[in-house]
Amino acid sequence: MLHIWAEKAGENLIISIKDNGVGIPAEELCKIQKRIEKQDAQAVEMAPDSGSIGLWNVHQRIRLQYGPGYGLQITSGEKVKGACVSVRIPCRKMS
């Protein structure tokens, strides 16, 4: 099951997608988080356990557009089922 929601947090919009699956083991989650933070796409592609290139691409594009305070956040816990991916972008006022 997927739960998708959006919320305004100050001047930011946070869109979250959470599932109720088995989650991501802590060690794997740490690897994914480190990979998406790398600035160099070639380093991500050349990594022996490479994966997450799509997550990296989205995260880096958001940061290029809006700055380092924005992008993806991935969480998963052993006590909580599933994983959650959140996207943080600035809110824009409609004119």
PDB file of N, CA and C in Angstrom:
ATOM      1  N   MET A   1       0.840  -1.160   0.000  1.00  0.00           N
ATOM      2  CA  MET A   1       0.000   0.000   0.000  1.00  0.00           C
ATOM      3  C   MET A   1       0.894   1.235   0.000  1.00  0.00           C
ATOM      4  N   LEU A   2       0.503   2.236  -0.766  1.00  0.00           N
ATOM      5  CA  LEU A   2       1.224   3.504  -0.798  1.00  0.00           C
ATOM      6  C   LEU A   2       0.379   4.597  -0.166  1.00  0.00           C
ATOM      7  N   HIS A   3       1.043   5.458   0.581  1.00  0.00           N
ATOM      8  CA  HIS A   3       0.411   6.660   1.118  1.00  0.00           C
ATOM      9  C   HIS A   3       1.178   7.836   0.525  1.00  0.00           C
ATOM     10  N   ILE A   4       0.465   8.752  -0.103  1.00  0.00           N
ATOM     11  CA  ILE A   4       1.087   9.922  -0.726  1.00  0.00           C
ATOM     12  C   ILE A   4       0.417  11.150  -0.153  1.00  0.00           C
ATOM     13  N   TRP A   5       1.215  12.100   0.321  1.00  0.00           N
ATOM     14  CA  TRP A   5       0.656  13.330   0.862  1.00  0.00           C
ATOM     15  C   TRP A   5       1.636  14.478   0.638  1.00  0.00           C
ATOM     16  N   ALA A   6       1.112  15.683   0.747  1.00  0.00           N
ATOM     17  CA  ALA A   6       1.924  16.891   0.611  1.00  0.00           C
ATOM     18  C   ALA A   6       1.569  17.817   1.764  1.00  0.00           C
ATOM     19  N   GLU A   7       2.555  18.543   2.223  1.00  0.00           N
ATOM     20  CA  GLU A   7       2.326  19.493   3.299  1.00  0.00           C
ATOM     21  C   GLU A   7       3.243  20.695   3.136  1.00  0.00           C
ATOM     22  N   LYS A   8       2.778  21.821   3.617  1.00  0.00           N
ATOM     23  CA  LYS A   8       3.583  23.032   3.604  1.00  0.00           C
ATOM     24  C   LYS A   8       4.296  23.115   4.944  1.00  0.00           C
ATOM     25  N   ALA A   9       5.599  23.317   4.907  1.00  0.00           N
ATOM     26  CA  ALA A   9       6.412  23.454   6.114  1.00  0.00           C
ATOM     27  C   ALA A   9       7.180  24.759   5.991  1.00  0.00           C
ATOM     28  N   GLY A  10       6.659  25.806   6.581  1.00  0.00           N
ATOM     29  CA  GLY A  10       7.277  27.120   6.428  1.00  0.00           C
ATOM     30  C   GLY A  10       7.142  27.569   4.985  1.00  0.00           C
ATOM     31  N   GLU A  11       8.247  27.841   4.358  1.00  0.00           N
ATOM     32  CA  GLU A  11       8.253  28.271   2.957  1.00  0.00           C
ATOM     33  C   GLU A  11       8.515  27.108   1.997  1.00  0.00           C
ATOM     34  N   ASN A  12       8.427  25.880   2.504  1.00  0.00           N
ATOM     35  CA  ASN A  12       8.719  24.698   1.693  1.00  0.00           C
ATOM     36  C   ASN A  12       7.478  23.843   1.472  1.00  0.00           C
ATOM     37  N   LEU A  13       7.502  23.097   0.384  1.00  0.00           N
ATOM     38  CA  LEU A  13       6.500  22.078   0.105  1.00  0.00           C
ATOM     39  C   LEU A  13       7.201  20.738   0.228  1.00  0.00           C
ATOM     40  N   ILE A  14       6.632  19.851   1.016  1.00  0.00           N
ATOM     41  CA  ILE A  14       7.199  18.513   1.180  1.00  0.00           C
ATOM     42  C   ILE A  14       6.177  17.509   0.678  1.00  0.00           C
ATOM     43  N   ILE A  15       6.590  16.737  -0.320  1.00  0.00           N
ATOM     44  CA  ILE A  15       5.749  15.691  -0.897  1.00  0.00           C
ATOM     45  C   ILE A  15       6.354  14.365  -0.459  1.00  0.00           C
ATOM     46  N   SER A  16       5.553  13.517   0.174  1.00  0.00           N
ATOM     47  CA  SER A  16       6.062  12.256   0.716  1.00  0.00           C
ATOM     48  C   SER A  16       5.310  11.067   0.147  1.00  0.00           C
ATOM     49  N   ILE A  17       6.065   9.998  -0.093  1.00  0.00           N
ATOM     50  CA  ILE A  17       5.507   8.737  -0.566  1.00  0.00           C
ATOM     51  C   ILE A  17       6.020   7.661   0.379  1.00  0.00           C
ATOM     52  N   LYS A  18       5.100   6.975   1.040  1.00  0.00           N
ATOM     53  CA  LYS A  18       5.468   5.943   2.010  1.00  0.00           C
ATOM     54  C   LYS A  18       4.775   4.637   1.636  1.00  0.00           C
ATOM     55  N   ASP A  19       5.524   3.537   1.776  1.00  0.00           N
ATOM     56  CA  ASP A  19       4.918   2.228   1.546  1.00  0.00           C
ATOM     57  C   ASP A  19       4.889   1.447   2.847  1.00  0.00           C
ATOM     58  N   ASN A  20       4.225   0.302   2.829  1.00  0.00           N
ATOM     59  CA  ASN A  20       4.149  -0.521   4.039  1.00  0.00           C
ATOM     60  C   ASN A  20       4.894  -1.847   3.850  1.00  0.00           C
ATOM     61  N   GLY A  21       5.920  -1.826   3.000  1.00  0.00           N
ATOM     62  CA  GLY A  21       6.701  -3.025   2.733  1.00  0.00           C
ATOM     63  C   GLY A  21       7.663  -3.351   3.870  1.00  0.00           C
ATOM     64  N   VAL A  22       8.657  -4.146   3.554  1.00  0.00           N
ATOM     65  CA  VAL A  22       9.607  -4.612   4.562  1.00  0.00           C
ATOM     66  C   VAL A  22      10.607  -3.535   4.958  1.00  0.00           C
ATOM     67  N   GLY A  23      10.670  -2.447   4.216  1.00  0.00           N
ATOM     68  CA  GLY A  23      11.604  -1.378   4.533  1.00  0.00           C
ATOM     69  C   GLY A  23      12.973  -1.627   3.927  1.00  0.00           C
ATOM     70  N   ILE A  24      13.895  -0.761   4.276  1.00  0.00           N
ATOM     71  CA  ILE A  24      15.266  -0.839   3.767  1.00  0.00           C
ATOM     72  C   ILE A  24      16.180  -1.075   4.964  1.00  0.00           C
ATOM     73  N   PRO A  25      17.001  -2.125   4.927  1.00  0.00           N
ATOM     74  CA  PRO A  25      17.928  -2.357   6.027  1.00  0.00           C
ATOM     75  C   PRO A  25      18.829  -1.136   6.239  1.00  0.00           C
ATOM     76  N   ALA A  26      19.178  -0.860   7.488  1.00  0.00           N
ATOM     77  CA  ALA A  26      19.948   0.335   7.846  1.00  0.00           C
ATOM     78  C   ALA A  26      21.226   0.478   7.024  1.00  0.00           C
ATOM     79  N   GLU A  27      21.935  -0.603   6.815  1.00  0.00           N
ATOM     80  CA  GLU A  27      23.193  -0.551   6.061  1.00  0.00           C
ATOM     81  C   GLU A  27      22.945  -0.136   4.605  1.00  0.00           C
ATOM     82  N   GLU A  28      21.922  -0.693   3.988  1.00  0.00           N
ATOM     83  CA  GLU A  28      21.582  -0.358   2.603  1.00  0.00           C
ATOM     84  C   GLU A  28      21.083   1.082   2.507  1.00  0.00           C
ATOM     85  N   LEU A  29      20.286   1.514   3.466  1.00  0.00           N
ATOM     86  CA  LEU A  29      19.787   2.889   3.477  1.00  0.00           C
ATOM     87  C   LEU A  29      20.944   3.879   3.561  1.00  0.00           C
ATOM     88  N   CYS A  30      21.920   3.584   4.380  1.00  0.00           N
ATOM     89  CA  CYS A  30      23.110   4.434   4.507  1.00  0.00           C
ATOM     90  C   CYS A  30      23.847   4.523   3.174  1.00  0.00           C
ATOM     91  N   LYS A  31      23.991   3.410   2.469  1.00  0.00           N
ATOM     92  CA  LYS A  31      24.651   3.403   1.159  1.00  0.00           C
ATOM     93  C   LYS A  31      23.880   4.256   0.154  1.00  0.00           C
ATOM     94  N   ILE A  32      22.559   4.112   0.143  1.00  0.00           N
ATOM     95  CA  ILE A  32      21.725   4.883  -0.784  1.00  0.00           C
ATOM     96  C   ILE A  32      21.872   6.373  -0.489  1.00  0.00           C
ATOM     97  N   GLN A  33      21.801   6.746   0.779  1.00  0.00           N
ATOM     98  CA  GLN A  33      21.914   8.153   1.145  1.00  0.00           C
ATOM     99  C   GLN A  33      23.267   8.726   0.749  1.00  0.00           C
ATOM    100  N   LYS A  34      24.337   7.963   0.937  1.00  0.00           N
ATOM    101  CA  LYS A  34      25.667   8.425   0.540  1.00  0.00           C
ATOM    102  C   LYS A  34      25.769   8.570  -0.974  1.00  0.00           C
ATOM    103  N   ARG A  35      25.178   7.625  -1.724  1.00  0.00           N
ATOM    104  CA  ARG A  35      25.239   7.687  -3.189  1.00  0.00           C
ATOM    105  C   ARG A  35      24.508   8.903  -3.726  1.00  0.00           C
ATOM    106  N   ILE A  36      23.333   9.226  -3.193  1.00  0.00           N
ATOM    107  CA  ILE A  36      22.587  10.355  -3.762  1.00  0.00           C
ATOM    108  C   ILE A  36      23.220  11.699  -3.404  1.00  0.00           C
ATOM    109  N   GLU A  37      24.068  11.726  -2.374  1.00  0.00           N
ATOM    110  CA  GLU A  37      24.744  12.969  -1.996  1.00  0.00           C
ATOM    111  C   GLU A  37      25.994  13.247  -2.826  1.00  0.00           C
ATOM    112  N   LYS A  38      26.505  12.242  -3.527  1.00  0.00           N
ATOM    113  CA  LYS A  38      27.718  12.438  -4.330  1.00  0.00           C
ATOM    114  C   LYS A  38      27.452  13.458  -5.425  1.00  0.00           C
ATOM    115  N   GLN A  39      28.400  14.358  -5.612  1.00  0.00           N
ATOM    116  CA  GLN A  39      28.261  15.404  -6.624  1.00  0.00           C
ATOM    117  C   GLN A  39      28.604  14.897  -8.024  1.00  0.00           C
ATOM    118  N   ASP A  40      29.394  13.845  -8.099  1.00  0.00           N
ATOM    119  CA  ASP A  40      29.914  13.362  -9.371  1.00  0.00           C
ATOM    120  C   ASP A  40      29.110  12.157  -9.870  1.00  0.00           C
ATOM    121  N   ALA A  41      28.425  12.342 -10.993  1.00  0.00           N
ATOM    122  CA  ALA A  41      27.601  11.262 -11.549  1.00  0.00           C
ATOM    123  C   ALA A  41      28.447  10.054 -11.908  1.00  0.00           C
ATOM    124  N   GLN A  42      29.657  10.286 -12.406  1.00  0.00           N
ATOM    125  CA  GLN A  42      30.515   9.171 -12.806  1.00  0.00           C
ATOM    126  C   GLN A  42      30.869   8.310 -11.586  1.00  0.00           C
ATOM    127  N   ALA A  43      31.081   8.931 -10.444  1.00  0.00           N
ATOM    128  CA  ALA A  43      31.391   8.170  -9.224  1.00  0.00           C
ATOM    129  C   ALA A  43      30.222   7.283  -8.840  1.00  0.00           C
ATOM    130  N   VAL A  44      28.997   7.750  -9.042  1.00  0.00           N
ATOM    131  CA  VAL A  44      27.811   6.954  -8.738  1.00  0.00           C
ATOM    132  C   VAL A  44      27.699   5.802  -9.721  1.00  0.00           C
ATOM    133  N   GLU A  45      27.889   6.081 -11.015  1.00  0.00           N
ATOM    134  CA  GLU A  45      27.759   5.046 -12.044  1.00  0.00           C
ATOM    135  C   GLU A  45      28.848   3.992 -11.939  1.00  0.00           C
ATOM    136  N   MET A  46      30.049   4.382 -11.519  1.00  0.00           N
ATOM    137  CA  MET A  46      31.180   3.463 -11.495  1.00  0.00           C
ATOM    138  C   MET A  46      31.249   2.648 -10.203  1.00  0.00           C
ATOM    139  N   ALA A  47      30.449   3.005  -9.221  1.00  0.00           N
ATOM    140  CA  ALA A  47      30.493   2.280  -7.949  1.00  0.00           C
ATOM    141  C   ALA A  47      30.134   0.818  -8.178  1.00  0.00           C
ATOM    142  N   PRO A  48      30.883  -0.106  -7.546  1.00  0.00           N
ATOM    143  CA  PRO A  48      30.623  -1.529  -7.768  1.00  0.00           C
ATOM    144  C   PRO A  48      29.215  -1.967  -7.371  1.00  0.00           C
ATOM    145  N   ASP A  49      28.660  -1.359  -6.354  1.00  0.00           N
ATOM    146  CA  ASP A  49      27.306  -1.711  -5.926  1.00  0.00           C
ATOM    147  C   ASP A  49      26.327  -0.644  -6.408  1.00  0.00           C
ATOM    148  N   SER A  50      26.628  -0.113  -7.580  1.00  0.00           N
ATOM    149  CA  SER A  50      25.852   1.013  -8.092  1.00  0.00           C
ATOM    150  C   SER A  50      24.372   0.689  -8.190  1.00  0.00           C
ATOM    151  N   GLY A  51      23.615   1.675  -8.009  1.00  0.00           N
ATOM    152  CA  GLY A  51      22.169   1.642  -8.045  1.00  0.00           C
ATOM    153  C   GLY A  51      21.746   3.035  -7.650  1.00  0.00           C
ATOM    154  N   SER A  52      20.498   3.281  -7.602  1.00  0.00           N
ATOM    155  CA  SER A  52      19.997   4.571  -7.148  1.00  0.00           C
ATOM    156  C   SER A  52      20.349   5.723  -8.081  1.00  0.00           C
ATOM    157  N   ILE A  53      20.727   5.431  -9.324  1.00  0.00           N
ATOM    158  CA  ILE A  53      21.088   6.518 -10.244  1.00  0.00           C
ATOM    159  C   ILE A  53      19.877   7.416 -10.500  1.00  0.00           C
ATOM    160  N   GLY A  54      18.677   6.843 -10.536  1.00  0.00           N
ATOM    161  CA  GLY A  54      17.479   7.657 -10.722  1.00  0.00           C
ATOM    162  C   GLY A  54      17.249   8.572  -9.532  1.00  0.00           C
ATOM    163  N   LEU A  55      17.419   8.045  -8.322  1.00  0.00           N
ATOM    164  CA  LEU A  55      17.291   8.864  -7.119  1.00  0.00           C
ATOM    165  C   LEU A  55      18.349   9.966  -7.119  1.00  0.00           C
ATOM    166  N   TRP A  56      19.575   9.602  -7.470  1.00  0.00           N
ATOM    167  CA  TRP A  56      20.660  10.587  -7.541  1.00  0.00           C
ATOM    168  C   TRP A  56      20.313  11.685  -8.530  1.00  0.00           C
ATOM    169  N   ASN A  57      19.835  11.300  -9.700  1.00  0.00           N
ATOM    170  CA  ASN A  57      19.510  12.258 -10.756  1.00  0.00           C
ATOM    171  C   ASN A  57      18.440  13.252 -10.287  1.00  0.00           C
ATOM    172  N   VAL A  58      17.369  12.758  -9.707  1.00  0.00           N
ATOM    173  CA  VAL A  58      16.291  13.632  -9.222  1.00  0.00           C
ATOM    174  C   VAL A  58      16.811  14.547  -8.115  1.00  0.00           C
ATOM    175  N   HIS A  59      17.543  13.980  -7.156  1.00  0.00           N
ATOM    176  CA  HIS A  59      18.071  14.756  -6.031  1.00  0.00           C
ATOM    177  C   HIS A  59      18.979  15.885  -6.524  1.00  0.00           C
ATOM    178  N   GLN A  60      19.891  15.567  -7.448  1.00  0.00           N
ATOM    179  CA  GLN A  60      20.829  16.577  -7.940  1.00  0.00           C
ATOM    180  C   GLN A  60      20.127  17.648  -8.783  1.00  0.00           C
ATOM    181  N   ARG A  61      19.146  17.271  -9.559  1.00  0.00           N
ATOM    182  CA  ARG A  61      18.406  18.263 -10.365  1.00  0.00           C
ATOM    183  C   ARG A  61      17.646  19.243  -9.468  1.00  0.00           C
ATOM    184  N   ILE A  62      17.047  18.716  -8.408  1.00  0.00           N
ATOM    185  CA  ILE A  62      16.345  19.601  -7.466  1.00  0.00           C
ATOM    186  C   ILE A  62      17.343  20.556  -6.819  1.00  0.00           C
ATOM    187  N   ARG A  63      18.495  20.055  -6.425  1.00  0.00           N
ATOM    188  CA  ARG A  63      19.514  20.908  -5.800  1.00  0.00           C
ATOM    189  C   ARG A  63      20.069  21.943  -6.772  1.00  0.00           C
ATOM    190  N   LEU A  64      20.239  21.565  -8.019  1.00  0.00           N
ATOM    191  CA  LEU A  64      20.708  22.535  -9.014  1.00  0.00           C
ATOM    192  C   LEU A  64      19.700  23.666  -9.192  1.00  0.00           C
ATOM    193  N   GLN A  65      18.438  23.321  -9.173  1.00  0.00           N
ATOM    194  CA  GLN A  65      17.376  24.315  -9.378  1.00  0.00           C
ATOM    195  C   GLN A  65      17.153  25.198  -8.152  1.00  0.00           C
ATOM    196  N   TYR A  66      17.141  24.588  -6.951  1.00  0.00           N
ATOM    197  CA  TYR A  66      16.708  25.318  -5.758  1.00  0.00           C
ATOM    198  C   TYR A  66      17.777  25.520  -4.689  1.00  0.00           C
ATOM    199  N   GLY A  67      18.878  24.780  -4.736  1.00  0.00           N
ATOM    200  CA  GLY A  67      19.938  24.948  -3.748  1.00  0.00           C
ATOM    201  C   GLY A  67      20.086  23.750  -2.828  1.00  0.00           C
ATOM    202  N   PRO A  68      21.130  23.782  -1.992  1.00  0.00           N
ATOM    203  CA  PRO A  68      21.470  22.614  -1.161  1.00  0.00           C
ATOM    204  C   PRO A  68      20.468  22.273  -0.067  1.00  0.00           C
ATOM    205  N   GLY A  69      19.567  23.149   0.278  1.00  0.00           N
ATOM    206  CA  GLY A  69      18.585  22.841   1.311  1.00  0.00           C
ATOM    207  C   GLY A  69      17.415  22.014   0.818  1.00  0.00           C
ATOM    208  N   TYR A  70      17.443  21.650  -0.463  1.00  0.00           N
ATOM    209  CA  TYR A  70      16.312  20.964  -1.077  1.00  0.00           C
ATOM    210  C   TYR A  70      16.755  19.633  -1.660  1.00  0.00           C
ATOM    211  N   GLY A  71      15.780  18.782  -1.973  1.00  0.00           N
ATOM    212  CA  GLY A  71      16.096  17.490  -2.575  1.00  0.00           C
ATOM    213  C   GLY A  71      15.304  16.369  -1.935  1.00  0.00           C
ATOM    214  N   LEU A  72      15.862  15.178  -2.035  1.00  0.00           N
ATOM    215  CA  LEU A  72      15.205  13.977  -1.527  1.00  0.00           C
ATOM    216  C   LEU A  72      15.689  13.626  -0.130  1.00  0.00           C
ATOM    217  N   GLN A  73      14.807  13.049   0.633  1.00  0.00           N
ATOM    218  CA  GLN A  73      15.160  12.462   1.917  1.00  0.00           C
ATOM    219  C   GLN A  73      14.518  11.082   1.947  1.00  0.00           C
ATOM    220  N   ILE A  74      15.308  10.074   2.273  1.00  0.00           N
ATOM    221  CA  ILE A  74      14.821   8.695   2.307  1.00  0.00           C
ATOM    222  C   ILE A  74      14.959   8.189   3.735  1.00  0.00           C
ATOM    223  N   THR A  75      13.859   7.673   4.269  1.00  0.00           N
ATOM    224  CA  THR A  75      13.885   7.135   5.626  1.00  0.00           C
ATOM    225  C   THR A  75      13.249   5.753   5.650  1.00  0.00           C
ATOM    226  N   SER A  76      13.704   4.961   6.584  1.00  0.00           N
ATOM    227  CA  SER A  76      13.145   3.637   6.812  1.00  0.00           C
ATOM    228  C   SER A  76      13.596   3.231   8.197  1.00  0.00           C
ATOM    229  N   GLY A  77      12.767   2.529   8.896  1.00  0.00           N
ATOM    230  CA  GLY A  77      13.143   2.131  10.241  1.00  0.00           C
ATOM    231  C   GLY A  77      12.861   0.671  10.488  1.00  0.00           C
ATOM    232  N   GLU A  78      13.591   0.107  11.415  1.00  0.00           N
ATOM    233  CA  GLU A  78      13.390  -1.298  11.754  1.00  0.00           C
ATOM    234  C   GLU A  78      12.103  -1.494  12.544  1.00  0.00           C
ATOM    235  N   LYS A  79      11.712  -0.489  13.326  1.00  0.00           N
ATOM    236  CA  LYS A  79      10.502  -0.613  14.138  1.00  0.00           C
ATOM    237  C   LYS A  79       9.258  -0.179  13.364  1.00  0.00           C
ATOM    238  N   VAL A  80       9.455   0.556  12.271  1.00  0.00           N
ATOM    239  CA  VAL A  80       8.342   1.049  11.460  1.00  0.00           C
ATOM    240  C   VAL A  80       8.381   0.334  10.124  1.00  0.00           C
ATOM    241  N   LYS A  81       7.242  -0.180   9.681  1.00  0.00           N
ATOM    242  CA  LYS A  81       7.202  -0.876   8.396  1.00  0.00           C
ATOM    243  C   LYS A  81       7.375   0.113   7.254  1.00  0.00           C
ATOM    244  N   GLY A  82       8.023  -0.349   6.200  1.00  0.00           N
ATOM    245  CA  GLY A  82       8.093   0.418   4.979  1.00  0.00           C
ATOM    246  C   GLY A  82       9.231   1.410   4.913  1.00  0.00           C
ATOM    247  N   ALA A  83       9.178   2.186   3.847  1.00  0.00           N
ATOM    248  CA  ALA A  83      10.163   3.234   3.591  1.00  0.00           C
ATOM    249  C   ALA A  83       9.406   4.474   3.146  1.00  0.00           C
ATOM    250  N   CYS A  84      10.044   5.624   3.308  1.00  0.00           N
ATOM    251  CA  CYS A  84       9.415   6.879   2.912  1.00  0.00           C
ATOM    252  C   CYS A  84      10.428   7.718   2.141  1.00  0.00           C
ATOM    253  N   VAL A  85      10.014   8.228   1.001  1.00  0.00           N
ATOM    254  CA  VAL A  85      10.821   9.158   0.220  1.00  0.00           C
ATOM    255  C   VAL A  85      10.082  10.486   0.217  1.00  0.00           C
ATOM    256  N   SER A  86      10.782  11.537   0.655  1.00  0.00           N
ATOM    257  CA  SER A  86      10.195  12.871   0.686  1.00  0.00           C
ATOM    258  C   SER A  86      10.972  13.789  -0.241  1.00  0.00           C
ATOM    259  N   VAL A  87      10.246  14.666  -0.910  1.00  0.00           N
ATOM    260  CA  VAL A  87      10.829  15.660  -1.809  1.00  0.00           C
ATOM    261  C   VAL A  87      10.569  17.024  -1.194  1.00  0.00           C
ATOM    262  N   ARG A  88      11.637  17.789  -0.970  1.00  0.00           N
ATOM    263  CA  ARG A  88      11.504  19.143  -0.410  1.00  0.00           C
ATOM    264  C   ARG A  88      11.846  20.151  -1.505  1.00  0.00           C
ATOM    265  N   ILE A  89      10.885  21.022  -1.790  1.00  0.00           N
ATOM    266  CA  ILE A  89      11.078  22.110  -2.752  1.00  0.00           C
ATOM    267  C   ILE A  89      10.467  23.374  -2.160  1.00  0.00           C
ATOM    268  N   PRO A  90      10.890  24.543  -2.641  1.00  0.00           N
ATOM    269  CA  PRO A  90      10.278  25.766  -2.117  1.00  0.00           C
ATOM    270  C   PRO A  90       8.869  25.958  -2.653  1.00  0.00           C
ATOM    271  N   CYS A  91       8.012  26.554  -1.811  1.00  0.00           N
ATOM    272  CA  CYS A  91       6.656  26.911  -2.266  1.00  0.00           C
ATOM    273  C   CYS A  91       6.769  28.137  -3.156  1.00  0.00           C
ATOM    274  N   ARG A  92       5.947  28.174  -4.154  1.00  0.00           N
ATOM    275  CA  ARG A  92       5.880  29.355  -5.011  1.00  0.00           C
ATOM    276  C   ARG A  92       4.469  29.907  -4.936  1.00  0.00           C
ATOM    277  N   LYS A  93       4.385  31.216  -4.846  1.00  0.00           N
ATOM    278  CA  LYS A  93       3.066  31.849  -4.803  1.00  0.00           C
ATOM    279  C   LYS A  93       2.525  31.966  -6.212  1.00  0.00           C
ATOM    280  N   MET A  94       1.251  31.700  -6.339  1.00  0.00           N
ATOM    281  CA  MET A  94       0.573  31.846  -7.630  1.00  0.00           C
ATOM    282  C   MET A  94       0.356  33.334  -7.875  1.00  0.00           C
ATOM    283  N   SER A  95       0.625  33.793  -9.081  1.00  0.00           N
ATOM    284  CA  SER A  95       0.398  35.221  -9.370  1.00  0.00           C
ATOM    285  C   SER A  95      -0.784  35.409 -10.265  1.00  0.00           C
TER     286      SER A  95
END
